[in-house]
Amino acid sequence: GQSLEQPSEVTAVEGAIVQINCTYQTSGFYGLSWYQQHDGGAPTFLSYNALDGLEETGRFSSFLSRSDSYGYLLLQELQMKDSASYFCAVALQGGKLIFGQGTELSVKP
Amino acid sequence: TAGITQAPTSQILAAGRSMTLRCTQDMRHNAMYWYRQDLGLGLRLIHYSNTAGTTGKGEVPDGYSVSRANTDDFPLTLASAVPSQTSVYFCASSTSGRASDTQYFGPGTRLTVL
């Protein structure tokens, strides 16, 4: 079967750096994606890692270690608008995504 | 462009009734997906389609059916609704169904089955 684990909630202050970890057990792994969801609205894509290493996109970076079945999302220079739920998702053949249960990030002033 | 739209926005349905959730995209994406999200949980894949005319089962397909008669539309049907199907339903699409493709999500349909 497929399973992913990520912390249920994280709290940080504006301007800080926060890391959201994700571990997974899966077969047929192609890559690890991250999505953001504000207040139950439409999830939006943040990043995708197929190979080991760090991918940087502005204030957000994502890391993958395939040998450790582990990845993380790093958010820098936190802003209030970053308060949201963050989901890691294993990408399988055919573009199918298996999502974790999400991490609720609260950014405090 | 509208991107991806879903209808209705919300619905209350009596148990045992049937219902079709509509999803339309105008991005000419080949792949489309249906997910459900229960309170406080992640999204679970119900059915998917990598191209018009083909469909496949996801993690939780039981009680749901889909069709893909053309590129733009991907309706999800509940033949006989049960309370456990109370959820928020998201439709998504991607360019070609590759694992690396970004999935674009619709605004969701909030369904309550009583």
JSON list of N, CA, C and O in Angstrom, two decimals, chain B residues 70-100:
[
{"chain": "B", "resi": 70, "resn": "ASN", "atom": "N", "xyz": [-15.35, 13.49, -24.07]},
{"chain": "B", "resi": 70, "resn": "ASN", "atom": "CA", "xyz": [-14.56, 14.47, -24.81]},
{"chain": "B", "resi": 70, "resn": "ASN", "atom": "C", "xyz": [-13.45, 15.00, -23.91]},
{"chain": "B", "resi": 70, "resn": "ASN", "atom": "O", "xyz": [-13.37, 14.63, -22.73]},
{"chain": "B", "resi": 71, "resn": "THR", "atom": "N", "xyz": [-12.61, 15.85, -24.47]},
{"chain": "B", "resi": 71, "resn": "THR", "atom": "CA", "xyz": [-11.46, 16.34, -23.71]},
{"chain": "B", "resi": 71, "resn": "THR", "atom": "C", "xyz": [-11.85, 17.24, -22.55]},
{"chain": "B", "resi": 71, "resn": "THR", "atom": "O", "xyz": [-11.22, 17.21, -21.50]},
{"chain": "B", "resi": 72, "resn": "ASP", "atom": "N", "xyz": [-12.89, 18.03, -22.73]},
{"chain": "B", "resi": 72, "resn": "ASP", "atom": "CA", "xyz": [-13.18, 19.09, -21.78]},
{"chain": "B", "resi": 72, "resn": "ASP", "atom": "C", "xyz": [-13.94, 18.67, -20.54]},
{"chain": "B", "resi": 72, "resn": "ASP", "atom": "O", "xyz": [-13.84, 19.31, -19.50]},
{"chain": "B", "resi": 73, "resn": "ASP", "atom": "N", "xyz": [-14.75, 17.61, -20.63]},
{"chain": "B", "resi": 73, "resn": "ASP", "atom": "CA", "xyz": [-15.68, 17.30, -19.55]},
{"chain": "B", "resi": 73, "resn": "ASP", "atom": "C", "xyz": [-15.36, 15.96, -18.89]},
{"chain": "B", "resi": 73, "resn": "ASP", "atom": "O", "xyz": [-15.03, 14.98, -19.57]},
{"chain": "B", "resi": 74, "resn": "PHE", "atom": "N", "xyz": [-15.54, 15.93, -17.56]},
{"chain": "B", "resi": 74, "resn": "PHE", "atom": "CA", "xyz": [-15.24, 14.70, -16.82]},
{"chain": "B", "resi": 74, "resn": "PHE", "atom": "C", "xyz": [-16.24, 14.60, -15.66]},
{"chain": "B", "resi": 74, "resn": "PHE", "atom": "O", "xyz": [-15.93, 14.91, -14.52]},
{"chain": "B", "resi": 75, "resn": "PRO", "atom": "N", "xyz": [-17.48, 14.18, -15.93]},
{"chain": "B", "resi": 75, "resn": "PRO", "atom": "CA", "xyz": [-18.48, 14.12, -14.87]},
{"chain": "B", "resi": 75, "resn": "PRO", "atom": "C", "xyz": [-18.28, 12.93, -13.95]},
{"chain": "B", "resi": 75, "resn": "PRO", "atom": "O", "xyz": [-17.83, 11.85, -14.38]},
{"chain": "B", "resi": 76, "resn": "LEU", "atom": "N", "xyz": [-18.62, 13.15, -12.68]},
{"chain": "B", "resi": 76, "resn": "LEU", "atom": "CA", "xyz": [-18.55, 12.11, -11.66]},
{"chain": "B", "resi": 76, "resn": "LEU", "atom": "C", "xyz": [-19.96, 11.80, -11.20]},
{"chain": "B", "resi": 76, "resn": "LEU", "atom": "O", "xyz": [-20.69, 12.71, -10.79]},
{"chain": "B", "resi": 77, "resn": "THR", "atom": "N", "xyz": [-20.37, 10.53, -11.23]},
{"chain": "B", "resi": 77, "resn": "THR", "atom": "CA", "xyz": [-21.72, 10.14, -10.87]},
{"chain": "B", "resi": 77, "resn": "THR", "atom": "C", "xyz": [-21.74, 9.27, -9.62]},
{"chain": "B", "resi": 77, "resn": "THR", "atom": "O", "xyz": [-20.95, 8.33, -9.51]},
{"chain": "B", "resi": 78, "resn": "LEU", "atom": "N", "xyz": [-22.64, 9.63, -8.71]},
{"chain": "B", "resi": 78, "resn": "LEU", "atom": "CA", "xyz": [-22.94, 8.80, -7.55]},
{"chain": "B", "resi": 78, "resn": "LEU", "atom": "C", "xyz": [-24.28, 8.15, -7.85]},
{"chain": "B", "resi": 78, "resn": "LEU", "atom": "O", "xyz": [-25.30, 8.83, -7.92]},
{"chain": "B", "resi": 79, "resn": "ALA", "atom": "N", "xyz": [-24.30, 6.85, -8.04]},
{"chain": "B", "resi": 79, "resn": "ALA", "atom": "CA", "xyz": [-25.52, 6.18, -8.47]},
{"chain": "B", "resi": 79, "resn": "ALA", "atom": "C", "xyz": [-26.57, 6.12, -7.36]},
{"chain": "B", "resi": 79, "resn": "ALA", "atom": "O", "xyz": [-27.76, 6.28, -7.60]},
{"chain": "B", "resi": 80, "resn": "SER", "atom": "N", "xyz": [-26.11, 5.87, -6.15]},
{"chain": "B", "resi": 80, "resn": "SER", "atom": "CA", "xyz": [-27.02, 5.78, -5.00]},
{"chain": "B", "resi": 80, "resn": "SER", "atom": "C", "xyz": [-26.24, 6.28, -3.78]},
{"chain": "B", "resi": 80, "resn": "SER", "atom": "O", "xyz": [-25.49, 5.52, -3.17]},
{"chain": "B", "resi": 81, "resn": "ALA", "atom": "N", "xyz": [-26.41, 7.54, -3.48]},
{"chain": "B", "resi": 81, "resn": "ALA", "atom": "CA", "xyz": [-25.56, 8.20, -2.48]},
{"chain": "B", "resi": 81, "resn": "ALA", "atom": "C", "xyz": [-25.76, 7.62, -1.08]},
{"chain": "B", "resi": 81, "resn": "ALA", "atom": "O", "xyz": [-26.88, 7.24, -0.69]},
{"chain": "B", "resi": 82, "resn": "VAL", "atom": "N", "xyz": [-24.66, 7.58, -0.33]},
{"chain": "B", "resi": 82, "resn": "VAL", "atom": "CA", "xyz": [-24.68, 7.16, 1.08]},
{"chain": "B", "resi": 82, "resn": "VAL", "atom": "C", "xyz": [-24.04, 8.26, 1.92]},
{"chain": "B", "resi": 82, "resn": "VAL", "atom": "O", "xyz": [-23.22, 9.04, 1.40]},
{"chain": "B", "resi": 83, "resn": "PRO", "atom": "N", "xyz": [-24.37, 8.34, 3.20]},
{"chain": "B", "resi": 83, "resn": "PRO", "atom": "CA", "xyz": [-23.82, 9.41, 4.04]},
{"chain": "B", "resi": 83, "resn": "PRO", "atom": "C", "xyz": [-22.30, 9.48, 4.06]},
{"chain": "B", "resi": 83, "resn": "PRO", "atom": "O", "xyz": [-21.72, 10.57, 4.21]},
{"chain": "B", "resi": 84, "resn": "SER", "atom": "N", "xyz": [-21.62, 8.33, 3.90]},
{"chain": "B", "resi": 84, "resn": "SER", "atom": "CA", "xyz": [-20.16, 8.34, 3.91]},
{"chain": "B", "resi": 84, "resn": "SER", "atom": "C", "xyz": [-19.57, 9.04, 2.69]},
{"chain": "B", "resi": 84, "resn": "SER", "atom": "O", "xyz": [-18.35, 9.28, 2.65]},
{"chain": "B", "resi": 85, "resn": "GLN", "atom": "N", "xyz": [-20.40, 9.36, 1.73]},
{"chain": "B", "resi": 85, "resn": "GLN", "atom": "CA", "xyz": [-19.93, 10.11, 0.57]},
{"chain": "B", "resi": 85, "resn": "GLN", "atom": "C", "xyz": [-20.04, 11.62, 0.78]},
{"chain": "B", "resi": 85, "resn": "GLN", "atom": "O", "xyz": [-19.71, 12.40, -0.12]},
{"chain": "B", "resi": 86, "resn": "THR", "atom": "N", "xyz": [-20.44, 12.03, 1.96]},
{"chain": "B", "resi": 86, "resn": "THR", "atom": "CA", "xyz": [-20.38, 13.44, 2.34]},
{"chain": "B", "resi": 86, "resn": "THR", "atom": "C", "xyz": [-18.92, 13.87, 2.34]},
{"chain": "B", "resi": 86, "resn": "THR", "atom": "O", "xyz": [-18.09, 13.29, 3.04]},
{"chain": "B", "resi": 87, "resn": "SER", "atom": "N", "xyz": [-18.61, 14.89, 1.53]},
{"chain": "B", "resi": 87, "resn": "SER", "atom": "CA", "xyz": [-17.21, 15.26, 1.35]},
{"chain": "B", "resi": 87, "resn": "SER", "atom": "C", "xyz": [-17.15, 16.51, 0.47]},
{"chain": "B", "resi": 87, "resn": "SER", "atom": "O", "xyz": [-18.17, 17.00, -0.03]},
{"chain": "B", "resi": 88, "resn": "VAL", "atom": "N", "xyz": [-15.94, 17.02, 0.30]},
{"chain": "B", "resi": 88, "resn": "VAL", "atom": "CA", "xyz": [-15.70, 18.04, -0.71]},
{"chain": "B", "resi": 88, "resn": "VAL", "atom": "C", "xyz": [-15.01, 17.35, -1.89]},
{"chain": "B", "resi": 88, "resn": "VAL", "atom": "O", "xyz": [-14.02, 16.65, -1.69]},
{"chain": "B", "resi": 89, "resn": "TYR", "atom": "N", "xyz": [-15.55, 17.57, -3.06]},
{"chain": "B", "resi": 89, "resn": "TYR", "atom": "CA", "xyz": [-15.04, 16.90, -4.25]},
{"chain": "B", "resi": 89, "resn": "TYR", "atom": "C", "xyz": [-14.30, 17.90, -5.14]},
{"chain": "B", "resi": 89, "resn": "TYR", "atom": "O", "xyz": [-14.85, 18.95, -5.50]},
{"chain": "B", "resi": 90, "resn": "PHE", "atom": "N", "xyz": [-13.05, 17.57, -5.45]},
{"chain": "B", "resi": 90, "resn": "PHE", "atom": "CA", "xyz": [-12.24, 18.41, -6.31]},
{"chain": "B", "resi": 90, "resn": "PHE", "atom": "C", "xyz": [-11.95, 17.69, -7.62]},
{"chain": "B", "resi": 90, "resn": "PHE", "atom": "O", "xyz": [-11.54, 16.53, -7.62]},
{"chain": "B", "resi": 91, "resn": "CYS", "atom": "N", "xyz": [-12.12, 18.41, -8.70]},
{"chain": "B", "resi": 91, "resn": "CYS", "atom": "CA", "xyz": [-11.72, 17.96, -10.01]},
{"chain": "B", "resi": 91, "resn": "CYS", "atom": "C", "xyz": [-10.39, 18.63, -10.34]},
{"chain": "B", "resi": 91, "resn": "CYS", "atom": "O", "xyz": [-10.15, 19.78, -9.92]},
{"chain": "B", "resi": 92, "resn": "ALA", "atom": "N", "xyz": [-9.54, 17.95, -11.06]},
{"chain": "B", "resi": 92, "resn": "ALA", "atom": "CA", "xyz": [-8.24, 18.52, -11.46]},
{"chain": "B", "resi": 92, "resn": "ALA", "atom": "C", "xyz": [-7.92, 18.09, -12.87]},
{"chain": "B", "resi": 92, "resn": "ALA", "atom": "O", "xyz": [-8.48, 17.10, -13.38]},
{"chain": "B", "resi": 93, "resn": "SER", "atom": "N", "xyz": [-7.03, 18.83, -13.50]},
{"chain": "B", "resi": 93, "resn": "SER", "atom": "CA", "xyz": [-6.58, 18.45, -14.84]},
{"chain": "B", "resi": 93, "resn": "SER", "atom": "C", "xyz": [-5.08, 18.71, -14.96]},
{"chain": "B", "resi": 93, "resn": "SER", "atom": "O", "xyz": [-4.52, 19.53, -14.22]},
{"chain": "B", "resi": 94, "resn": "SER", "atom": "N", "xyz": [-4.45, 18.02, -15.88]},
{"chain": "B", "resi": 94, "resn": "SER", "atom": "CA", "xyz": [-3.04, 18.25, -16.17]},
{"chain": "B", "resi": 94, "resn": "SER", "atom": "C", "xyz": [-2.81, 18.02, -17.66]},
{"chain": "B", "resi": 94, "resn": "SER", "atom": "O", "xyz": [-3.62, 17.39, -18.33]},
{"chain": "B", "resi": 95, "resn": "THR", "atom": "N", "xyz": [-1.68, 18.50, -18.13]},
{"chain": "B", "resi": 95, "resn": "THR", "atom": "CA", "xyz": [-1.42, 18.52, -19.56]},
{"chain": "B", "resi": 95, "resn": "THR", "atom": "C", "xyz": [-1.53, 17.14, -20.20]},
{"chain": "B", "resi": 95, "resn": "THR", "atom": "O", "xyz": [-2.25, 16.93, -21.18]},
{"chain": "B", "resi": 96, "resn": "SER", "atom": "N", "xyz": [-0.79, 16.17, -19.61]},
{"chain": "B", "resi": 96, "resn": "SER", "atom": "CA", "xyz": [-0.70, 14.89, -20.31]},
{"chain": "B", "resi": 96, "resn": "SER", "atom": "C", "xyz": [-0.77, 13.68, -19.40]},
{"chain": "B", "resi": 96, "resn": "SER", "atom": "O", "xyz": [-0.73, 12.56, -19.90]},
{"chain": "B", "resi": 97, "resn": "GLY", "atom": "N", "xyz": [-0.86, 13.88, -18.08]},
{"chain": "B", "resi": 97, "resn": "GLY", "atom": "CA", "xyz": [-0.90, 12.73, -17.19]},
{"chain": "B", "resi": 97, "resn": "GLY", "atom": "C", "xyz": [0.48, 12.21, -16.83]},
{"chain": "B", "resi": 97, "resn": "GLY", "atom": "O", "xyz": [0.59, 11.11, -16.28]},
{"chain": "B", "resi": 98, "resn": "ARG", "atom": "N", "xyz": [1.55, 12.95, -17.11]},
{"chain": "B", "resi": 98, "resn": "ARG", "atom": "CA", "xyz": [2.87, 12.57, -16.62]},
{"chain": "B", "resi": 98, "resn": "ARG", "atom": "C", "xyz": [2.96, 12.86, -15.13]},
{"chain": "B", "resi": 98, "resn": "ARG", "atom": "O", "xyz": [2.33, 13.78, -14.62]},
{"chain": "B", "resi": 99, "resn": "ALA", "atom": "N", "xyz": [3.78, 12.09, -14.44]},
{"chain": "B", "resi": 99, "resn": "ALA", "atom": "CA", "xyz": [3.93, 12.29, -12.99]},
{"chain": "B", "resi": 99, "resn": "ALA", "atom": "C", "xyz": [4.42, 13.70, -12.68]},
{"chain": "B", "resi": 99, "resn": "ALA", "atom": "O", "xyz": [4.09, 14.25, -11.63]},
{"chain": "B", "resi": 100, "resn": "SER", "atom": "N", "xyz": [5.21, 14.29, -13.55]},
{"chain": "B", "resi": 100, "resn": "SER", "atom": "CA", "xyz": [5.78, 15.61, -13.31]},
{"chain": "B", "resi": 100, "resn": "SER", "atom": "C", "xyz": [4.83, 16.75, -13.63]},
{"chain": "B", "resi": 100, "resn": "SER", "atom": "O", "xyz": [5.13, 17.91, -13.33]}
]
